[in-house]
Short mmCIF file of C-alpha atoms and ligand atoms in Angstrom, two decimals:
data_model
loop_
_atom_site.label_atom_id
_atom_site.label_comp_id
_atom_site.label_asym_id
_atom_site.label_seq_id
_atom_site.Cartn_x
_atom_site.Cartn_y
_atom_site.Cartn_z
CA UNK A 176 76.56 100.42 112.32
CA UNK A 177 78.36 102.94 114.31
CA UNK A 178 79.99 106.18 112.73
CA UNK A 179 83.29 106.60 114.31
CA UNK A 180 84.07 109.61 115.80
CA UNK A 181 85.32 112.90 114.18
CA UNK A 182 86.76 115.75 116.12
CA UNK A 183 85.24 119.00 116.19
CA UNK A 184 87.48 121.57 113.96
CA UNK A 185 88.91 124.32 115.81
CA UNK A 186 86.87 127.59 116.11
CA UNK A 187 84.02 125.42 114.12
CA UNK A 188 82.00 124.67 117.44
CA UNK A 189 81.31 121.39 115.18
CA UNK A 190 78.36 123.89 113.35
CA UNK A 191 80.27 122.74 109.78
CA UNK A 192 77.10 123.62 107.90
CA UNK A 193 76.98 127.73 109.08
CA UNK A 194 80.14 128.63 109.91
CA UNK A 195 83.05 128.78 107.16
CA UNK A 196 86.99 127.18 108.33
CA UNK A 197 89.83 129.64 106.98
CA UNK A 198 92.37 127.47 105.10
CA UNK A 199 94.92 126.98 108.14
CA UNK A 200 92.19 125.73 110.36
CA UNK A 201 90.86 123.01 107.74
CA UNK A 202 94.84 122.23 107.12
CA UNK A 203 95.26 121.80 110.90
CA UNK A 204 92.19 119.43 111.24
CA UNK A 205 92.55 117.01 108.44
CA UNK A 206 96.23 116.83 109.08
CA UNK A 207 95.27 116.28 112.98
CA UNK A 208 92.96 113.33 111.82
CA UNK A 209 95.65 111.35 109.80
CA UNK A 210 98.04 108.79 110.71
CA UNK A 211 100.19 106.89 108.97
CA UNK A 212 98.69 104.09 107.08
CA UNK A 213 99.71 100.40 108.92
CA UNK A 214 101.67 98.31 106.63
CA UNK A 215 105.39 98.22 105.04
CA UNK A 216 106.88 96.77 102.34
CA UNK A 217 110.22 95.97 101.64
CA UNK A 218 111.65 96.99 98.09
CA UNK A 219 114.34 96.88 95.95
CA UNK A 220 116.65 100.38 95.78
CA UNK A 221 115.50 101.90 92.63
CA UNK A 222 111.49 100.92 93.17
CA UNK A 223 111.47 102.86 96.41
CA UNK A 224 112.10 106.02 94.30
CA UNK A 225 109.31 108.81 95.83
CA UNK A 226 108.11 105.73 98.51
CA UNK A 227 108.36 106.93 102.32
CA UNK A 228 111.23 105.09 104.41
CA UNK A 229 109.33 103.12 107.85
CA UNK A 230 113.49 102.60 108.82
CA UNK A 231 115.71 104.83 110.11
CA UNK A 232 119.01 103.84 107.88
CA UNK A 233 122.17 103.47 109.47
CA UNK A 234 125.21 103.51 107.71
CA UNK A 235 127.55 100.38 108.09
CA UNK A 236 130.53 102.51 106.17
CA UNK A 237 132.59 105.11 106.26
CA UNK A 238 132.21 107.65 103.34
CA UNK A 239 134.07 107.78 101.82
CA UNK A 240 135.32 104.94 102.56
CA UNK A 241 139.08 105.78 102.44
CA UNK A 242 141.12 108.90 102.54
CA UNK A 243 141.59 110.14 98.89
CA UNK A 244 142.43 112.44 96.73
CA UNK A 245 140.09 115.41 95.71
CA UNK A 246 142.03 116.62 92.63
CA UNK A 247 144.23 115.42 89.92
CA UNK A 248 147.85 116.01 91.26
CA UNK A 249 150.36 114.61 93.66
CA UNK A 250 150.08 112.95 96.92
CA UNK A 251 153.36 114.19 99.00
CA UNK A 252 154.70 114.99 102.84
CA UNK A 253 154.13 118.23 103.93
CA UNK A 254 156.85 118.62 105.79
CA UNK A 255 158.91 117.88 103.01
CA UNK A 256 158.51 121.18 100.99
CA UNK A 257 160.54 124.37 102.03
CA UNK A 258 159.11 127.48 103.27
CA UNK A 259 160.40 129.59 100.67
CA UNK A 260 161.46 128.59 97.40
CA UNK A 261 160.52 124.82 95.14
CA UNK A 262 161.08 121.83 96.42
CA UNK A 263 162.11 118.66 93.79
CA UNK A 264 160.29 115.37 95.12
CA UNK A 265 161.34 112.10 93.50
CA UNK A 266 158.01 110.56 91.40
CA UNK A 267 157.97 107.15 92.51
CA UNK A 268 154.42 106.14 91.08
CA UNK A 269 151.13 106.08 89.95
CA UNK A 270 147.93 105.41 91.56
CA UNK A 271 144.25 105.72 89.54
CA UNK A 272 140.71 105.58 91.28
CA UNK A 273 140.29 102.13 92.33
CA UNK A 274 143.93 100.92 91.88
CA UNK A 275 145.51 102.01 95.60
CA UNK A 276 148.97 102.74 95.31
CA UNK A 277 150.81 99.84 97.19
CA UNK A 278 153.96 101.14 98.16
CA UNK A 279 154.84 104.33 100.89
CA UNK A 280 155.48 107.76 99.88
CA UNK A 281 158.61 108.43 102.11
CA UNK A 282 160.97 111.63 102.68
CA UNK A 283 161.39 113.97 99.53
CA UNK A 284 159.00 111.30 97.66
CA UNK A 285 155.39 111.78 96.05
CA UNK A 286 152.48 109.83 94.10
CA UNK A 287 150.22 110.93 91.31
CA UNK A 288 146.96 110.71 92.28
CA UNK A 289 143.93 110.99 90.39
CA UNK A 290 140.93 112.43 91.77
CA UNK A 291 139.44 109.54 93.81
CA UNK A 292 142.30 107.70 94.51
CA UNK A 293 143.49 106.26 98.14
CA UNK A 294 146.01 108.48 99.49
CA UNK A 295 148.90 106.75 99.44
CA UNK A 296 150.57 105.34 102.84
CA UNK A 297 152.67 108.45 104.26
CA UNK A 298 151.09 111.04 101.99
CA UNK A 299 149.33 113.71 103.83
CA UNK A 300 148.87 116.53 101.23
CA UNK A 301 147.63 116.91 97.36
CA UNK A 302 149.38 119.47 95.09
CA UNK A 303 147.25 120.69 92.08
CA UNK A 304 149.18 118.80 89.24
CA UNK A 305 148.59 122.42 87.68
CA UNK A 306 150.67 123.74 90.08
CA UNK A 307 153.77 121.83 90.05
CA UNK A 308 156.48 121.01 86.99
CA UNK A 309 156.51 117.67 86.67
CA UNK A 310 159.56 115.85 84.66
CA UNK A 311 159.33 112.40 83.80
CA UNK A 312 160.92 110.92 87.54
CA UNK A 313 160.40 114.41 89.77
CA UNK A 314 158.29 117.07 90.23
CA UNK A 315 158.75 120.59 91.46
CA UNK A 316 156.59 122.38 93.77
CA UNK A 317 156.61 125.52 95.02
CA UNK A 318 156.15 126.93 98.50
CA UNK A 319 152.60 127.74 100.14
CA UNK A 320 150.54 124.45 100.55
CA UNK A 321 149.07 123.40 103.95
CA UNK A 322 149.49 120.02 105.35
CA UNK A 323 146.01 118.39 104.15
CA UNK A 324 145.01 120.26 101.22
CA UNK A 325 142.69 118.49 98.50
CA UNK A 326 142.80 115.40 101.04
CA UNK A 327 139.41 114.29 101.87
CA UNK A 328 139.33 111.99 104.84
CA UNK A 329 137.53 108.62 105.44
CA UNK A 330 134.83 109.19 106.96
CA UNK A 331 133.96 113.29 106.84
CA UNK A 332 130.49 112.90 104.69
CA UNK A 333 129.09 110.10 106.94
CA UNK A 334 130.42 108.29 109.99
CA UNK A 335 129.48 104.65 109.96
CA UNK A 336 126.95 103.81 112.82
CA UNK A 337 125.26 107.27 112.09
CA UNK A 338 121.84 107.75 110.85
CA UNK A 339 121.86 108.66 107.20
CA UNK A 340 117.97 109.03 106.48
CA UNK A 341 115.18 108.96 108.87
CA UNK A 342 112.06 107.19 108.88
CA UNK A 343 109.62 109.32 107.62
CA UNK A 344 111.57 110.71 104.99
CA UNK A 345 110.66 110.64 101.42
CA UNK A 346 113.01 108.85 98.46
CA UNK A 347 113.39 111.61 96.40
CA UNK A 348 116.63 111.25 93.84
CA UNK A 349 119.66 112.42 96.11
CA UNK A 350 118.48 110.06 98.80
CA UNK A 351 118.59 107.02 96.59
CA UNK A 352 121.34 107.75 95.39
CA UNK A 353 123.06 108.53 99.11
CA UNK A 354 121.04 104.67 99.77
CA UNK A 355 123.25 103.55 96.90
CA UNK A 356 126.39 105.19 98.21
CA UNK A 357 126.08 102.92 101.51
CA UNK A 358 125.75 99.84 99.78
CA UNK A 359 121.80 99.77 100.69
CA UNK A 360 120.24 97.56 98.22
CA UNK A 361 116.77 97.30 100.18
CA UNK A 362 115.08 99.80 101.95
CA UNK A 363 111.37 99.47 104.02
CA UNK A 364 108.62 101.86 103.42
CA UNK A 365 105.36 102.40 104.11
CA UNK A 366 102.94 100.81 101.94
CA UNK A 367 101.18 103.02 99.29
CA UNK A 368 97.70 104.47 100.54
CA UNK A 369 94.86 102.98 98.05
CA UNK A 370 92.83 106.26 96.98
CA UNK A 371 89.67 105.44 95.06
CA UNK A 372 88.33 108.26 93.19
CA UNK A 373 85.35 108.65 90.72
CA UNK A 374 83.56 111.94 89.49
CA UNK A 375 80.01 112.86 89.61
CA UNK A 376 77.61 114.17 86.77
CA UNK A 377 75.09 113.12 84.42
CA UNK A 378 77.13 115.68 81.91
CA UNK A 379 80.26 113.88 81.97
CA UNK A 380 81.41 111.50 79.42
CA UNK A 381 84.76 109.42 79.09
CA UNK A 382 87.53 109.77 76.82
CA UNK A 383 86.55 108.08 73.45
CA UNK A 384 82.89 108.24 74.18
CA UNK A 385 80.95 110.41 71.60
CA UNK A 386 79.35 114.23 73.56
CA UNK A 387 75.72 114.81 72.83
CA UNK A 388 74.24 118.03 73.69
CA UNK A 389 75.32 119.62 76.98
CA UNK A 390 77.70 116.90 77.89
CA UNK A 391 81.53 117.64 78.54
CA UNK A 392 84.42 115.63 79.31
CA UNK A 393 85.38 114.11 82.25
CA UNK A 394 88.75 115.99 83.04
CA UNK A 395 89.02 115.75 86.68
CA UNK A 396 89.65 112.14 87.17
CA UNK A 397 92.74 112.68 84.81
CA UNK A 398 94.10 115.39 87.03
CA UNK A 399 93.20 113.50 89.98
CA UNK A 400 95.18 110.40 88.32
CA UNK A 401 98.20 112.63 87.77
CA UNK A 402 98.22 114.19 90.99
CA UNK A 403 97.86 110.54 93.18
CA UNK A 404 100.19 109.12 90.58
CA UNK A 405 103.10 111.75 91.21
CA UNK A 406 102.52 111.88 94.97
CA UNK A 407 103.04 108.19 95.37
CA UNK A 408 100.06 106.93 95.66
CA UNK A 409 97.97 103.96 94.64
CA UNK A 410 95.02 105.57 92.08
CA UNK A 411 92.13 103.02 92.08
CA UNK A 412 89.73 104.93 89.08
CA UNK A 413 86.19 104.19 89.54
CA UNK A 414 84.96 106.05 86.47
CA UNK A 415 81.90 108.51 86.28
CA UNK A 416 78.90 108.34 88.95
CA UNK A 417 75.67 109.67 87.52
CA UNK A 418 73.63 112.14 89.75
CA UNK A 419 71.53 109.99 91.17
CA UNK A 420 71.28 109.12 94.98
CA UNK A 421 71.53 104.90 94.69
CA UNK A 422 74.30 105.51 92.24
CA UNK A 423 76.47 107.43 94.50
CA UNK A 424 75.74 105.65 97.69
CA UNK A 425 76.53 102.28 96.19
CA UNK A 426 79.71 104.00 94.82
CA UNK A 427 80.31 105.07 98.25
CA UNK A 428 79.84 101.86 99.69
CA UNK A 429 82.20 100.02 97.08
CA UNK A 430 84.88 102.77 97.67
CA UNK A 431 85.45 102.66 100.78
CA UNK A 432 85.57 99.47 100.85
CA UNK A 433 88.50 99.07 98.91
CA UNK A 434 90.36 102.11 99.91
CA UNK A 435 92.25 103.85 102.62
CA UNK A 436 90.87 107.11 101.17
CA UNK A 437 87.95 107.85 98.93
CA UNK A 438 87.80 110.82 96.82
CA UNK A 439 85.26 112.50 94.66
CA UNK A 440 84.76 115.48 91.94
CA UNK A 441 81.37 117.47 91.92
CA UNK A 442 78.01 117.24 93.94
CA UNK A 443 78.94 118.72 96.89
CA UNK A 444 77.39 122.31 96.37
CA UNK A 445 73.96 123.35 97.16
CA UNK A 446 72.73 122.73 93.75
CA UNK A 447 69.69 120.18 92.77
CA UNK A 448 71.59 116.84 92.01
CA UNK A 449 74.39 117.62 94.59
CA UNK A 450 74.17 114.49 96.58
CA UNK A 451 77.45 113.87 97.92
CA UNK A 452 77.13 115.92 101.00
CA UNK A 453 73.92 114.15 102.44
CA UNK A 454 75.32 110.49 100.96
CA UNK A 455 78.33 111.45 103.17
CA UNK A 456 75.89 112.12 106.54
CA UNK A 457 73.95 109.17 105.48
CA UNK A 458 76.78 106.84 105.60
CA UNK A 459 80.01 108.27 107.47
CA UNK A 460 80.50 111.15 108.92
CA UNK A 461 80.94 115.28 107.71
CA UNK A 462 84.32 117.02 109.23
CA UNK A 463 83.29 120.24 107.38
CA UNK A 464 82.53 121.11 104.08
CA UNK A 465 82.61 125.13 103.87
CA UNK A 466 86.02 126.75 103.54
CA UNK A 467 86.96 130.67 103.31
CA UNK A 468 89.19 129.89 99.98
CA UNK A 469 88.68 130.99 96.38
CA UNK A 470 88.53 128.52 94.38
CA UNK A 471 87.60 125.39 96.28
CA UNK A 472 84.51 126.74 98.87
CA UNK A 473 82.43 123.87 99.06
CA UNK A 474 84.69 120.89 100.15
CA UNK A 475 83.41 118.04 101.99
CA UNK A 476 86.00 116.15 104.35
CA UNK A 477 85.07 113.34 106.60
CA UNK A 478 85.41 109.60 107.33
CA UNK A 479 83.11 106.49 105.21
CA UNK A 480 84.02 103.31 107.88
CA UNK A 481 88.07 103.04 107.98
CA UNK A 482 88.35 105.53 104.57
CA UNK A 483 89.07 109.10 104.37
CA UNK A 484 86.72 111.03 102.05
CA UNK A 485 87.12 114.13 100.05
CA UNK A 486 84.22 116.04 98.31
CA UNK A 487 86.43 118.20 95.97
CA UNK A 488 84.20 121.02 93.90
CA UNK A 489 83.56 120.41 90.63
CA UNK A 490 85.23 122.82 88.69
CA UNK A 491 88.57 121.89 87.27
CA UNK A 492 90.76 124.48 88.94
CA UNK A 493 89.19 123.91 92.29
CA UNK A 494 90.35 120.16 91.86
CA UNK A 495 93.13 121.25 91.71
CA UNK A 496 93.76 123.68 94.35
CA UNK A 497 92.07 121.80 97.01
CA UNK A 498 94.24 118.90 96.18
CA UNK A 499 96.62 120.51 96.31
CA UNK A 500 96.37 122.66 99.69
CA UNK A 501 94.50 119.77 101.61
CA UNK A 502 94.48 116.03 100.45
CA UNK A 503 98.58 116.01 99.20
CA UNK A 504 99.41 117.24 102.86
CA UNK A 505 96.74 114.60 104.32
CA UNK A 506 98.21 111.90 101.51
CA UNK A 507 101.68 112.64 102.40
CA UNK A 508 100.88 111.78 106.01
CA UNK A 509 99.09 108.94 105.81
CA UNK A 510 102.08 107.40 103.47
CA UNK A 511 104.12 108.03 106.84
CA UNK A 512 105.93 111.23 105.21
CA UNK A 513 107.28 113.43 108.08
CA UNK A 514 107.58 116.59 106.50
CA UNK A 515 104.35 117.53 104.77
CA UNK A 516 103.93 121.03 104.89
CA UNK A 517 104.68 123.16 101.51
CA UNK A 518 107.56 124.50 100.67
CA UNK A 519 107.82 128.07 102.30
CA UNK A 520 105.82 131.11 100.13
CA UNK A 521 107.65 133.45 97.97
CA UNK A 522 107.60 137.60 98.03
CA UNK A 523 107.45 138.39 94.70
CA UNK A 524 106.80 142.41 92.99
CA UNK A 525 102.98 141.48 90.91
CA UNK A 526 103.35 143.72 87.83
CA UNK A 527 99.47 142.78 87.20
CA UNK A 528 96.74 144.49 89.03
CA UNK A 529 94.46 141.55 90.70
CA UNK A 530 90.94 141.80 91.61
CA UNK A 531 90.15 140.12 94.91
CA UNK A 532 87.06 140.85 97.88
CA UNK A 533 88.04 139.97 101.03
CA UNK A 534 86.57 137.44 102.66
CA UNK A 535 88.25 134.68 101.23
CA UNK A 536 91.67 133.37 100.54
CA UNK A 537 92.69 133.45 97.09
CA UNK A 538 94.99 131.08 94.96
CA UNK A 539 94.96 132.60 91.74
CA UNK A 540 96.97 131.34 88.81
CA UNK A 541 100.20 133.33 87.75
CA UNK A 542 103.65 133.32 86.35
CA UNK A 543 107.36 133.90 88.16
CA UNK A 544 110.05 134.39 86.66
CA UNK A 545 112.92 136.83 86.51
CA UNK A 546 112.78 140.12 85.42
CA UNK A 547 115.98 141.75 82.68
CA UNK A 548 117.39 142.80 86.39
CA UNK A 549 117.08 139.87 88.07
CA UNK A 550 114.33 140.14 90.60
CA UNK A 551 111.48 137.66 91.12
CA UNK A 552 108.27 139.01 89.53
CA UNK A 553 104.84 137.56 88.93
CA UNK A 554 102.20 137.73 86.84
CA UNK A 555 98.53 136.30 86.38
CA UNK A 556 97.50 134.03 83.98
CA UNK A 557 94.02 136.53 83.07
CA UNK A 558 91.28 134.86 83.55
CA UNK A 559 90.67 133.53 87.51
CA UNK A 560 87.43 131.21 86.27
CA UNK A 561 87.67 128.38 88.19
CA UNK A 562 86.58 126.23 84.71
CA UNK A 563 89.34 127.40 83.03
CA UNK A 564 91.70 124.12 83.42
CA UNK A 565 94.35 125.97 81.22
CA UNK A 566 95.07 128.79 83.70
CA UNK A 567 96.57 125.97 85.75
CA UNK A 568 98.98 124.39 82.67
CA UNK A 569 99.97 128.38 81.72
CA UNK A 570 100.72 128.96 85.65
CA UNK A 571 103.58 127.77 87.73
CA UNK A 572 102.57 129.37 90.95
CA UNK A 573 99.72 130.69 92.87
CA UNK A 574 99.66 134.21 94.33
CA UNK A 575 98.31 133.39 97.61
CA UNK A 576 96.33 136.23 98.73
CA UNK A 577 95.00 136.63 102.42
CA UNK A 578 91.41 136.01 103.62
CA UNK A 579 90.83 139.51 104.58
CA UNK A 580 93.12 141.69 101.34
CA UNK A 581 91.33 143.37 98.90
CA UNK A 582 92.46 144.56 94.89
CA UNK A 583 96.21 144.37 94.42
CA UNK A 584 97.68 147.25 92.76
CA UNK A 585 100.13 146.39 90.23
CA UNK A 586 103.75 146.78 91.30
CA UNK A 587 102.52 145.40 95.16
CA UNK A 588 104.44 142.50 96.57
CA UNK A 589 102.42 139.34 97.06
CA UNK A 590 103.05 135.34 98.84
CA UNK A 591 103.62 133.05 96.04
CA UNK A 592 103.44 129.30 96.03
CA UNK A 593 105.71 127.98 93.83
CA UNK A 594 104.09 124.61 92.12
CA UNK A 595 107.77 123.47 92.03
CA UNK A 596 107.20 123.17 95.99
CA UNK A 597 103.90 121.73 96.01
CA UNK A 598 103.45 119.13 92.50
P1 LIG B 666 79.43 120.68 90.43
O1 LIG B 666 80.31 120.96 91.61
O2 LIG B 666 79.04 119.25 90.31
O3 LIG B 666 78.25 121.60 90.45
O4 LIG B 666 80.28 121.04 89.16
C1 LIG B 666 80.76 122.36 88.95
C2 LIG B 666 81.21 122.52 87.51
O5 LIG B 666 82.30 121.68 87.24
C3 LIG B 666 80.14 122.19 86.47
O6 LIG B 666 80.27 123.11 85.40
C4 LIG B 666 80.54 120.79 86.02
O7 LIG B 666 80.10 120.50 84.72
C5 LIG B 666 82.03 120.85 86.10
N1 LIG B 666 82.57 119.52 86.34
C6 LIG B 666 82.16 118.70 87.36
N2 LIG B 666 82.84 117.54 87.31
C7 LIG B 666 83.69 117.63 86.25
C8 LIG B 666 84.65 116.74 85.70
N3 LIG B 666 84.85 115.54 86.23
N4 LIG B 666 85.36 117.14 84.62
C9 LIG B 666 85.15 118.39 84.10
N5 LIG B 666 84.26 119.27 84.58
C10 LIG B 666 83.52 118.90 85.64
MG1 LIG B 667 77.62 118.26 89.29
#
């Protein structure tokens, strides 16, 4: 069997095993080797919610549709009220969103309009109704409107014939509903990516199996569910793989069989039972699998046939963060999402001191919020231990602190990631 060919990471001189990738490099490379999965499917409006569009959609209307009225009020002639002093216009009817008013609004005539409602036929201007004195058959209205005021034209949000969403963007709840306002009923997107994951252990037991001594739950694959489930993708869970080379190279082999990307928890330190590194060698191929980043060191990226593969750590939090930082991004691409960076960092004032050696990049777990004045402030969560699974529920940020930075005094600005941006 051949292994197909992986590109050497930048600055990595392809020595993966010596040399460690900062965060940015191993973000550039894995995003470098994805494309877009092949496939579409074509869906109903409300099941393409968080799906990627493979169209460009064009609208075939304008919107709105028709010239209406953006207030409650009435729909008169501009050139009909005086300069200085009211003006008494003759009421001469009615109209209500979705009931056009059939007749024309002539000289020293108006309409009541709703907000919503066609302009009627000769109208060019909406008067507040709070703002005139309306009798039962004519209204007064005072001087100082401009021709076209509270008038929205046909047309002014979207122009038929223009583009309305690209291909490549993602259905989030504004653009179905903008889908909606077209008259889409069916949009195509990319088919999901099929991620198989399973984690590795002889310690870890399932939910609603009984622990004997030294044995723990099996958290990650429940993060790992949540996190596939919420990006969009299609979570195929292959359960717990004991430490044991045949086990994990026949779980290998049945992943990527199935999958467009495999990933694993655990086994890919330096440790006795780690396996997954070597398995990886054995039967793919190794991108890199040391990165300058705190949690989340040891992380094994590479390619089993056809399937992506990540080696994610072990440890709850590093799960987590190297999810987060490289497979989403590498996810979001290969479900044919243009835009897959974060959202831009946050300066926020830390009113904690943090401990940190350079060396490394650091994604420890914190709080923003507001301070009594106003200004962004964060805080961490205490304990950094990348076992400590809770620091991540507490937090709804990292600080992101640079490769090279040492201790943070307290009262220092910092970059936070907002998870807001990133979950
Ligand atoms: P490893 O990378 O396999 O050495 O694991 C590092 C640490 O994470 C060890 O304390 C493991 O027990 C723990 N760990 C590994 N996998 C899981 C998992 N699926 N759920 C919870 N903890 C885990
Ligand atoms: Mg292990």
């Amino acid at each position: 069997m051949t292994k197909p060919a992986l590109s050497d990471p930048a600055g990595c001189g392809g020595d993966h095993a010596k040399q460690a990738l900062t965060v940015a490099q191993a973000q550039a490379y894995i995003l470098n080797d994805c494309v877009p999965v092949r496939g579409t499917e074509r869906l109903a409006l409300r099941a393409a919610l968080e799906r990627v569009l493979a169209e460009d959609v064009v609208s075939p209307v304008d919107v709105p549709a028709h010239t209406n009225s953006a207030m409650d009020g009435y729909a008169l002639r501009a050139a009909d009220l005086s300069e200085d002093g009211t003006t008494e216009l003759a009421l001469i009817g009615t109209t209500l969103a979705g009931h056009p008013f059939t007749g024309r609004v002539g000289k020293g005539q108006c309409v009541r309009v709703m907000t919503g409602s066609p302009l009627p036929d000769g109208a060019d201007t909406v008067v507040m109704q709070e703002q005139v004195d309306a009798g039962a058959s004519a209204v007064r209205v005072a001087e100082d409107h401009q021709r076209g005021d509270n008038v929205r034209l046909a047309g002014e949000d979207l122009r038929r014939g223009a583009i309305v969403l690209e291909s490549g963007a993602r259905i989030h709840p504004p653009a179905l509903g903008l889908l909606a306002s077209i008259g889409r009923a069916e949009v195509t997107v990319h088919r999901r990516p099929r991620v198989a994951f399973f984690s590795t252990g002889d310690e870890l037991r399932s939910v609603g199996q009984r622990l004997a001594p030294g044995q723990i739950y099996d958290s990650n694959r429940y993060t790992l569910y949540a996190m596939l489930r919420r990006l969009g993708a299609d979570p195929v869970d292959m359960g717990v793989v004991p430490d044991n080379r045949d086990a994990i190279e026949s779980a290998f082999h049945e992943a990527a069989a199935c999958a467009d990307v495999v990933i694993t928890s655990g086994g890919v330190s330096v440790g006795a039972a780690d396996y997954v590194k070597e398995t990886l060698e054995k039967l793919g191929q190794v991108g890199f699998w040391q990165i300058a980043m705190k949690p989340g060191r040891p992380l094994a990226f590479g390619q089993i046939g056809d399937a992506r593969f990540f080696g994610l750590p072990g440890n709850p939090v590093s799960v987590m963060v190297t999810f987060y930082q490289f497979a989403a991004p590498a996810l979001r691409r290969l479900m044919g999402e243009t835009n897959v960076r974060p959202a831009a960092f946050l300066r926020a004032r830390c009113t904690t001191p943090l401990n940190k050696r350079p060396g490394r990049t650091e994604y420890q777990r914190a709080i923003l919020e507001p301070d009594d004045d106003g200004e962004l402030v964060v805080r961490s969560t205490g304990s950094q231990g990348s076992g400590v699974l809770r620091s991540m529920g507490q937090a709804n940020c990292f600080i992101v602190l640079a490769r090279d930075s040492g201790n943070v005094e307290a009262g220092s600005r910092v970059d936070v990631q907002p998870f807001f941006g990133i979950m």
